[in-house]
Each structure stands twice: as C-alpha cells, then as structure tokens.
C-alpha angles and dihedrals in degrees: 000000000000132000085253089071093057101032111162115190096165093113107029121178122197114192146155136165093276093065106039096085090242096307119129113265089234091059092050091048091050091052091045091052090049088052091053105261112165103191131036124197120190108212128169130161092187105041123094121240090259091051092049091051091049091048089050089051090052091049091047090051091051090050091049093048088053089053091241103117106134091021104062112050118229116203138173120221118238097332110104087165090060092049091053093045092047091051089049087057091051096256112151099235114157103201152301140287115213138175125232090258094050129077107324117259089236090063093044092052093046094050098039098041135226097301097055124100116241118187124187130201133189141142112295096250091049090048092053089058092043092054090052096050112023134085097260093190088079095065132057101200141357126236120207138166163023097231090178133013111270135183091217093072108040092161097071121112124294130203124229090275093054096254121137111257108234128191125242124227087244092058090049091048090052090054092046091053093059101032119100088196131067118261130221117200120210138181118088094342111162133181091262 
C-alpha cells in the first residue's frame, strides 16, 4: 500500500522560505503537523534547486520526527527534477504538483512511478475541460483557485483591468460535480 492510496488533502499547506516570516521551514512544518495538516507542498519561486531539495529534506525530517512519514504527503511544486534528486539523496518525498503549462503529468507519472502522488493545477475553466478529456488515472488530485486574492501567488491570472481573477464557490462546485478526483482550493484560504 502506498501513500497514494490514502492521500488526504483536507488540510494542505504550501510553503517556502519566502513566506515563513524568517522561520525555518522545518519549524513551520512541525507546527503545521501539530495543528493537523495532512499534506505539505514545498514551493519556492526564488530558491535554487539545491535549496528546494534541502528545504524538502528539512520538511521530510519534521514529518519523520512527528511519526507521520507515509501518512502526511510531502510534495514539491513544479520541480520534477528536485523530486528525483531528493529521492536520489534518500529524502522521503512523495510526489510533485504541476500546472498544466509545466511538465506533463504523463511524464511525471512515468518518471516517478505508480506509487507517487501527482497533483495538477489550472484555472477552473481549463480544469473543467481537462476533466472531460484527459486520462484522470494519471493524477491524484486537482488544485484550483485562487478563491481570494493573495500576495503569495502573484503569477495567477489577471483580468483586463489588472485585477486577480478569483474563483467563485459556484465554479468550484461545478468542477467538483464532474471531477472523479478530489480538489484542493488555494488562494487566501484561511481556517475561517
């Protein structure tokens, strides 16, 4: 049995060094695990590959110290190369999260194997079409958003007036109705 069989994305943390307020990623992961987070994604748009691998190692160690290896999924955003390199170094990283314009999920699945987790994100309208036409057995969950505007993801879509395009709960519900895979919603999502 692999972590893929029991994937729990109900409390999904995305973090990198640029959004921990100067605290070590491992400390934030430890606190997140204590608070009940079930999935950790290391994402950085500023860190080098070596830094991402080291951060992933720190997160994996925090997960192991909490006794949650194999229960809490550890993923890297966008960087399939970092997942492969981390695994080569013995770091317990469970998979990758990619966008529709990143490395294709078919390649991720082929290189990571059948037990890895592969998450896919896209804009809601693109995801609706993807769900209708793609081989959904290649992905484990879908990521959509943003629900609210957030400073942590400045590269999401903008409208003609330069405002961030957010997703309504109705759009997300439409996607959930047709998706055979679970959905995680990002973008300014808080506990409340």
